[in-house]
Short mmCIF file of C-alpha atoms in Angstrom, two decimals:
data_model
loop_
_atom_site.label_atom_id
_atom_site.label_comp_id
_atom_site.label_asym_id
_atom_site.label_seq_id
_atom_site.Cartn_x
_atom_site.Cartn_y
_atom_site.Cartn_z
CA UNK A 154 12.43 -22.00 4.26
CA UNK A 155 13.31 -24.68 1.71
CA UNK A 156 13.29 -22.10 -1.10
CA UNK A 157 15.75 -19.71 0.54
CA UNK A 158 19.26 -19.99 1.96
CA UNK A 159 20.71 -23.00 3.74
CA UNK A 160 19.01 -23.56 7.12
CA UNK A 161 20.80 -22.07 10.11
CA UNK A 162 20.75 -23.08 13.74
CA UNK A 163 17.70 -20.93 14.59
CA UNK A 164 15.05 -21.77 17.21
CA UNK A 165 11.76 -23.01 15.76
CA UNK A 166 9.76 -20.35 17.61
CA UNK A 167 11.58 -17.03 17.76
CA UNK A 168 8.81 -15.48 19.83
CA UNK A 169 9.94 -17.51 22.83
CA UNK A 170 13.65 -16.90 22.44
CA UNK A 171 15.91 -14.04 23.44
CA UNK A 172 18.52 -13.83 20.69
CA UNK A 173 21.68 -12.42 22.20
CA UNK A 174 24.35 -10.42 20.35
CA UNK A 175 21.98 -9.65 17.53
CA UNK A 176 22.80 -6.47 15.63
CA UNK A 177 20.47 -4.21 13.63
CA UNK A 178 18.33 -5.98 11.05
CA UNK A 179 17.86 -5.10 7.39
CA UNK A 180 14.78 -5.82 5.31
CA UNK A 181 15.76 -6.94 1.82
CA UNK A 182 13.57 -7.58 -1.22
CA UNK A 183 15.35 -9.84 -3.70
CA UNK A 184 12.67 -9.56 -6.39
CA UNK A 185 10.26 -12.05 -8.00
CA UNK A 186 10.98 -15.79 -8.00
CA UNK A 187 9.10 -18.64 -9.66
CA UNK A 188 8.46 -21.44 -7.17
CA UNK A 189 7.37 -25.01 -7.97
CA UNK A 190 3.61 -25.43 -7.99
CA UNK A 191 2.91 -21.68 -8.09
CA UNK A 192 1.97 -20.11 -11.44
CA UNK A 193 2.77 -16.47 -10.67
CA UNK A 194 6.21 -15.30 -9.43
CA UNK A 195 6.39 -14.23 -5.79
CA UNK A 196 8.65 -11.56 -4.34
CA UNK A 197 11.13 -13.16 -1.95
CA UNK A 198 12.16 -11.01 1.00
CA UNK A 199 14.82 -11.60 3.62
CA UNK A 200 15.41 -10.21 7.06
CA UNK A 201 19.08 -10.40 7.92
CA UNK A 202 21.53 -8.91 10.37
CA UNK A 203 22.93 -5.74 8.87
CA UNK A 204 26.54 -6.15 7.79
CA UNK A 205 29.05 -3.96 6.04
CA UNK A 206 28.89 -6.03 2.87
CA UNK A 207 25.72 -6.03 0.78
CA UNK A 208 23.27 -8.90 1.14
CA UNK A 209 23.16 -10.53 -2.28
CA UNK A 210 20.03 -11.86 -4.01
CA UNK A 211 19.25 -15.53 -3.61
CA UNK A 212 20.78 -17.52 -6.48
CA UNK A 213 18.38 -19.32 -8.82
CA UNK A 214 17.92 -23.04 -8.26
CA UNK A 215 15.48 -25.83 -9.07
CA UNK A 216 13.40 -24.70 -6.10
CA UNK A 217 13.38 -20.98 -6.87
CA UNK A 218 14.15 -19.30 -10.19
CA UNK A 219 14.71 -15.55 -10.12
CA UNK A 220 12.52 -13.69 -12.63
CA UNK A 221 14.38 -10.37 -12.88
CA UNK A 222 15.23 -9.54 -16.51
CA UNK A 223 17.59 -7.02 -18.05
CA UNK A 224 14.67 -4.69 -18.75
CA UNK A 225 13.58 -4.63 -15.09
CA UNK A 226 14.07 -1.07 -13.81
CA UNK A 227 13.20 -1.85 -10.18
CA UNK A 228 15.92 -1.31 -7.59
CA UNK A 229 15.73 -4.55 -5.64
CA UNK A 230 17.50 -4.79 -2.29
CA UNK A 231 17.09 -2.69 0.84
CA UNK A 232 13.52 -1.72 1.58
CA UNK A 233 12.08 0.65 4.18
CA UNK A 234 10.21 -1.03 7.02
CA UNK A 235 9.01 -0.24 10.55
CA UNK A 236 11.92 0.09 12.94
CA UNK A 237 14.54 0.31 10.18
CA UNK A 238 17.34 2.83 10.53
CA UNK A 239 17.76 4.76 7.30
CA UNK A 240 21.33 3.98 6.15
CA UNK A 241 23.69 6.89 6.65
CA UNK A 242 21.40 8.53 9.24
CA UNK A 243 20.20 7.97 12.80
CA UNK A 244 16.53 8.24 11.84
CA UNK A 245 14.32 5.25 12.63
CA UNK A 246 11.31 4.70 10.36
CA UNK A 247 8.09 4.55 12.35
CA UNK A 248 5.24 5.32 9.93
CA UNK A 249 4.50 4.54 6.29
CA UNK A 250 2.85 7.72 5.09
CA UNK A 251 1.99 6.99 1.46
CA UNK A 252 3.02 5.58 -1.89
CA UNK A 253 4.62 8.48 -3.70
CA UNK A 254 4.98 8.95 -7.43
CA UNK A 255 8.51 7.56 -7.49
CA UNK A 256 8.50 5.27 -4.43
CA UNK A 257 7.38 4.85 -0.84
CA UNK A 258 7.05 7.78 1.56
CA UNK A 259 7.94 7.16 5.22
CA UNK A 260 8.22 9.18 8.41
CA UNK A 261 11.19 8.74 10.71
CA UNK A 262 12.33 9.99 14.11
CA UNK A 263 15.73 10.90 15.45
CA UNK A 264 15.37 10.21 19.17
CA UNK A 265 18.31 12.18 20.53
CA UNK A 266 17.44 15.40 18.72
CA UNK A 267 13.67 14.70 18.89
CA UNK A 268 13.33 15.46 15.20
CA UNK A 269 10.79 14.14 12.71
CA UNK A 270 11.44 13.93 8.96
CA UNK A 271 9.81 12.53 5.84
CA UNK A 272 11.75 10.20 3.53
CA UNK A 273 10.75 9.84 -0.12
CA UNK A 274 12.47 6.69 -1.36
CA UNK A 275 13.13 6.04 -5.04
CA UNK A 276 12.95 2.44 -6.25
CA UNK A 277 13.45 2.67 -10.04
CA UNK A 278 16.71 3.19 -11.91
CA UNK A 279 15.18 5.48 -14.56
CA UNK A 280 13.66 7.71 -11.89
CA UNK A 281 16.99 7.87 -10.03
CA UNK A 282 18.58 9.21 -13.21
CA UNK A 283 15.83 11.80 -13.47
CA UNK A 284 16.27 12.78 -9.82
CA UNK A 285 20.03 13.18 -10.31
CA UNK A 286 19.37 15.49 -13.25
CA UNK A 287 17.23 17.61 -10.92
CA UNK A 288 19.62 17.53 -7.94
CA UNK A 289 20.61 21.16 -8.49
CA UNK A 290 16.92 22.10 -8.16
CA UNK A 291 16.74 20.36 -4.78
CA UNK A 292 19.92 22.09 -3.63
CA UNK A 293 18.48 25.47 -4.67
CA UNK A 294 15.28 24.69 -2.79
CA UNK A 295 17.26 23.75 0.29
CA UNK A 296 19.42 26.88 0.11
CA UNK A 297 17.08 29.62 -1.09
CA UNK A 298 13.50 28.52 -0.41
CA UNK A 299 13.86 26.21 2.58
CA UNK A 300 12.70 28.79 5.12
CA UNK A 301 9.47 29.66 3.31
CA UNK A 302 6.47 28.63 5.40
CA UNK A 303 4.52 27.66 2.29
CA UNK A 304 7.13 25.29 0.83
CA UNK A 305 8.03 21.90 2.30
CA UNK A 306 11.72 22.22 3.18
CA UNK A 307 14.36 19.78 1.93
CA UNK A 308 17.05 18.69 4.40
CA UNK A 309 19.07 16.08 2.52
CA UNK A 310 19.35 14.37 -0.86
CA UNK A 311 20.93 10.91 -1.04
CA UNK A 312 21.51 9.90 -4.66
CA UNK A 313 25.05 8.47 -4.55
CA UNK A 314 24.17 4.91 -3.51
CA UNK A 315 21.04 2.94 -2.48
CA UNK A 316 18.76 3.58 -0.79
CA UNK A 317 18.05 6.72 -2.78
CA UNK A 318 15.87 9.27 -1.03
CA UNK A 319 14.97 12.89 -0.44
CA UNK A 320 14.57 13.89 3.22
CA UNK A 321 12.07 16.70 3.84
CA UNK A 322 10.21 18.43 6.65
CA UNK A 323 7.67 16.32 8.46
CA UNK A 324 4.24 17.81 7.82
CA UNK A 325 1.35 16.64 9.95
CA UNK A 326 -1.27 17.18 7.28
CA UNK A 327 -2.85 15.75 4.16
CA UNK A 328 -2.92 16.53 0.47
CA UNK A 329 -5.55 19.08 -0.58
CA UNK A 330 -8.07 16.55 -1.89
CA UNK A 331 -7.86 14.27 1.18
CA UNK A 332 -8.09 17.27 3.51
CA UNK A 333 -11.27 18.43 1.77
CA UNK A 334 -12.77 14.94 1.94
CA UNK A 335 -12.09 14.72 5.68
CA UNK A 336 -14.07 17.94 6.13
CA UNK A 337 -17.04 16.60 4.19
CA UNK A 338 -16.16 18.10 0.82
CA UNK A 339 -15.38 21.54 -0.55
CA UNK A 340 -18.91 22.87 -0.13
CA UNK A 341 -18.45 22.82 3.65
CA UNK A 342 -15.24 24.84 3.56
CA UNK A 343 -15.68 28.64 3.74
CA UNK A 344 -14.94 30.50 0.51
CA UNK A 345 -12.39 32.72 2.25
CA UNK A 346 -10.53 29.61 3.45
CA UNK A 347 -10.28 28.30 -0.10
CA UNK A 348 -8.92 31.66 -1.26
CA UNK A 349 -6.47 31.69 1.66
CA UNK A 350 -5.12 28.28 0.60
CA UNK A 351 -4.47 29.47 -2.95
CA UNK A 352 -2.94 32.71 -1.65
CA UNK A 353 -0.47 30.75 0.49
CA UNK A 354 0.49 28.41 -2.34
CA UNK A 355 0.95 31.44 -4.63
CA UNK A 356 3.31 32.89 -2.02
CA UNK A 357 5.42 29.72 -1.94
CA UNK A 358 5.41 29.49 -5.73
CA UNK A 359 6.51 33.13 -6.02
CA UNK A 360 9.51 32.39 -3.76
CA UNK A 361 10.45 29.40 -5.91
CA UNK A 362 10.19 31.38 -9.13
CA UNK A 363 12.34 34.13 -7.64
CA UNK A 364 14.98 31.45 -6.98
CA UNK A 365 14.78 30.33 -10.61
CA UNK A 366 12.86 27.11 -9.87
CA UNK A 367 9.85 25.86 -11.84
CA UNK A 368 7.64 23.35 -10.04
CA UNK A 369 6.48 21.64 -13.27
CA UNK A 370 3.46 19.78 -11.92
CA UNK A 371 1.17 21.68 -9.60
CA UNK A 372 -1.99 19.79 -8.66
CA UNK A 373 -3.97 19.03 -5.46
CA UNK A 374 -1.82 15.97 -4.66
CA UNK A 375 1.26 18.24 -4.38
CA UNK A 376 -0.43 20.71 -2.04
CA UNK A 377 -0.33 19.75 1.65
CA UNK A 378 -2.73 21.28 4.14
CA UNK A 379 -2.18 21.35 7.89
CA UNK A 380 -3.94 23.22 10.65
CA UNK A 381 -6.51 22.80 13.37
CA UNK A 382 -9.61 23.83 11.42
CA UNK A 383 -11.11 25.16 8.21
CA UNK A 384 -11.27 28.88 8.95
CA UNK A 385 -8.85 31.21 7.09
CA UNK A 386 -6.71 31.72 10.22
CA UNK A 387 -6.44 27.98 10.85
CA UNK A 388 -5.34 26.62 7.47
CA UNK A 389 -1.69 26.18 6.54
CA UNK A 390 -0.87 25.21 2.93
CA UNK A 391 2.51 24.03 1.68
CA UNK A 392 3.79 23.15 -1.78
CA UNK A 393 5.75 19.91 -2.15
CA UNK A 394 7.27 17.59 -4.77
CA UNK A 395 9.17 20.23 -6.74
CA UNK A 396 10.74 19.01 -9.98
CA UNK A 397 9.64 15.38 -9.48
CA UNK A 398 6.09 15.74 -10.71
CA UNK A 399 7.02 14.90 -14.28
CA UNK A 400 9.10 11.83 -13.47
CA UNK A 401 7.46 8.86 -15.13
CA UNK A 402 4.95 11.02 -17.01
CA UNK A 403 4.36 10.00 -20.60
CA UNK A 404 5.25 12.16 -23.59
CA UNK A 405 3.20 15.34 -24.17
CA UNK A 406 -0.18 14.86 -25.80
CA UNK A 407 -0.08 15.53 -29.55
CA UNK A 408 -2.78 18.05 -30.52
CA UNK A 409 -5.08 17.02 -27.67
CA UNK A 410 -8.26 19.10 -27.62
CA UNK A 411 -10.18 17.68 -24.64
CA UNK A 412 -7.88 16.98 -21.67
CA UNK A 413 -10.25 14.55 -19.94
CA UNK A 414 -11.52 12.60 -22.96
CA UNK A 415 -9.25 9.68 -24.01
CA UNK A 416 -8.34 9.83 -27.68
CA UNK A 417 -9.19 6.52 -29.33
CA UNK A 418 -6.50 4.97 -31.48
CA UNK A 419 -7.48 4.63 -35.18
CA UNK A 420 -8.74 1.16 -36.10
CA UNK A 421 -7.04 -0.81 -38.87
CA UNK A 422 -8.66 -0.20 -42.28
CA UNK A 423 -6.75 -2.10 -44.91
CA UNK A 424 -3.11 -2.63 -45.89
CA UNK A 425 -2.14 0.97 -45.22
CA UNK A 426 -3.99 1.02 -41.91
CA UNK A 427 -6.12 3.93 -43.17
CA UNK A 428 -9.27 4.15 -45.35
CA UNK A 429 -7.32 5.41 -48.38
CA UNK A 430 -4.48 2.91 -47.95
CA UNK A 431 -1.99 5.49 -46.68
CA UNK A 432 -0.16 5.24 -43.37
CA UNK A 433 -2.35 6.10 -40.40
CA UNK A 434 -1.31 8.93 -38.07
CA UNK A 435 0.62 7.90 -34.95
CA UNK A 436 -1.45 6.71 -32.03
CA UNK A 437 -2.20 9.44 -29.54
CA UNK A 438 -1.50 8.91 -25.85
CA UNK A 439 -4.69 8.72 -23.75
CA UNK A 440 -4.86 11.73 -21.43
CA UNK A 441 -4.75 11.23 -17.68
CA UNK A 442 -6.59 13.29 -15.03
CA UNK A 443 -3.47 15.29 -14.13
CA UNK A 444 -3.25 16.60 -17.68
CA UNK A 445 -6.06 19.03 -16.87
CA UNK A 446 -3.44 21.11 -15.02
CA UNK A 447 -1.15 21.34 -18.05
CA UNK A 448 -0.94 24.69 -19.78
CA UNK A 449 -1.65 24.60 -23.55
CA UNK A 450 2.03 24.94 -24.42
CA UNK A 451 2.85 21.80 -22.40
CA UNK A 452 0.15 19.77 -24.12
CA UNK A 453 1.70 20.62 -27.49
CA UNK A 454 5.23 19.71 -26.38
CA UNK A 455 6.59 22.97 -24.93
CA UNK A 456 8.86 23.32 -21.92
CA UNK A 457 7.62 24.16 -18.39
CA UNK A 458 7.98 27.81 -17.36
CA UNK A 459 6.77 29.94 -14.43
CA UNK A 460 3.75 30.80 -16.59
CA UNK A 461 2.76 27.13 -16.87
CA UNK A 462 3.00 26.85 -13.05
CA UNK A 463 0.69 29.86 -12.71
CA UNK A 464 -1.74 28.31 -15.20
CA UNK A 465 -1.86 25.10 -13.14
CA UNK A 466 -2.49 27.05 -9.94
CA UNK A 467 -5.26 28.91 -11.78
CA UNK A 468 -6.92 25.58 -12.56
CA UNK A 469 -6.72 24.61 -8.88
CA UNK A 470 -8.23 28.00 -7.98
CA UNK A 471 -11.12 27.52 -10.40
CA UNK A 472 -11.77 24.02 -9.03
CA UNK A 473 -11.85 25.35 -5.47
CA UNK A 474 -14.31 28.04 -6.52
CA UNK A 475 -16.50 25.49 -8.36
CA UNK A 476 -16.37 23.10 -5.40
CA UNK A 477 -14.97 20.13 -7.34
CA UNK A 478 -11.29 19.14 -7.47
CA UNK A 479 -11.95 16.57 -10.19
CA UNK A 480 -13.48 18.94 -12.73
CA UNK A 481 -11.60 20.19 -15.77
CA UNK A 482 -11.35 23.88 -16.60
CA UNK A 483 -13.88 24.65 -19.36
CA UNK A 484 -15.44 27.97 -20.51
CA UNK A 485 -19.00 26.90 -19.74
CA UNK A 486 -18.21 25.91 -16.14
CA UNK A 487 -16.28 29.12 -15.44
CA UNK A 488 -19.63 30.89 -15.55
CA UNK A 489 -20.45 29.07 -12.35
CA UNK A 490 -17.62 30.67 -10.40
CA UNK A 491 -18.94 33.04 -7.74
CA UNK A 492 -18.16 36.74 -8.05
#
C-alpha cells in the first residue's frame, strides 16, 4: 500500500500463489495514522513474517502521520489473531471469546498435548502496572486455590514483556447473565438451581478467603456457568477474574446514597460557582451499574475485605431470588424474595 512500507516483490494476487520458505506470521497494530483525504485517523496494521527483532511502527511521512501521543496508554504492537502462536508458548489461538475488562480474551489449543486454555491479554500500560501489583495474588491462586472446582484455575502469568497475558483454564460456558438469557430468563430456571449456583460460588470464595485472597469485584459477569442443563445436578459455577475487577474502575463514590441514580453535577451559579458565592462541592462521579455490588464501606472509600466480597455475593443472591440480575438491592424489593 502506498501509505505503508516500501513495496516488495510480492505477487499481486496471493490467493493464487504458494509462498515458499515463509515462516510464522505476526499480526501487528501500529496505532492510529492520519491519511490524506481522510478526516479521522485509522489504525494501521501489518502482517509480517515473525522475526527475532521487534517489528517497529511505520515512521510518519507526508502520506501517513502517526497520531500516538505521550498520553496514549495503549500498548501498540503484537495483537492476538486467528492462527497466531502466543509468544513464548506453543498454543495457537483459534477463537476470540470476548472483550475483557482489560483486553481481549482468546481461546488457544496446544495440539501435541491436546490442551485448551484461555488467554486474557492486557493492552494498556496502566493496567499492566496494576496487574503486576497483583501478581502475588495470581500466584497464590495458582498455588493454593487452583484445584478448586468452583474457581477458574490460573496456569501462567506473563507480565515481563509484551504480549502481557494471564493464561487460565478453558471453560466451555458463559457468564451468569448470558447463561440465564440463553435459557429464556431467570424465571425459567428452578429456584433450587439458582441456590445451587450461589452455593458453589460461595464454596469457591471460601477457598479464596482461606488463602488470604479477596476477589474485590464479584458480579454476574465474573461468574461462569457450565453444564448440560438447568437442574441443580447439571449446573457448574466458577468464579473468575480475581483481583482484576477493580482495574480501570473510577474512584469510590463520595457519599453516594442511590447506587443506580447518577448524581448530577452542580450547575454554575455565580462567581463562586454556588448560590452564596462560595466554592461548590467537588463533582461527584456518576455511579455505574456494577456499583450496586459494592458494600457500603467501599462506596465511602474503604478497602475491600472478605466481608465486602460476601456482601456482593449477597446482592447476586437477592437478584437471583427476585428474578432480575439488573435490579439493585433495596429494602422494598427484598420483601419480594420468596421464603
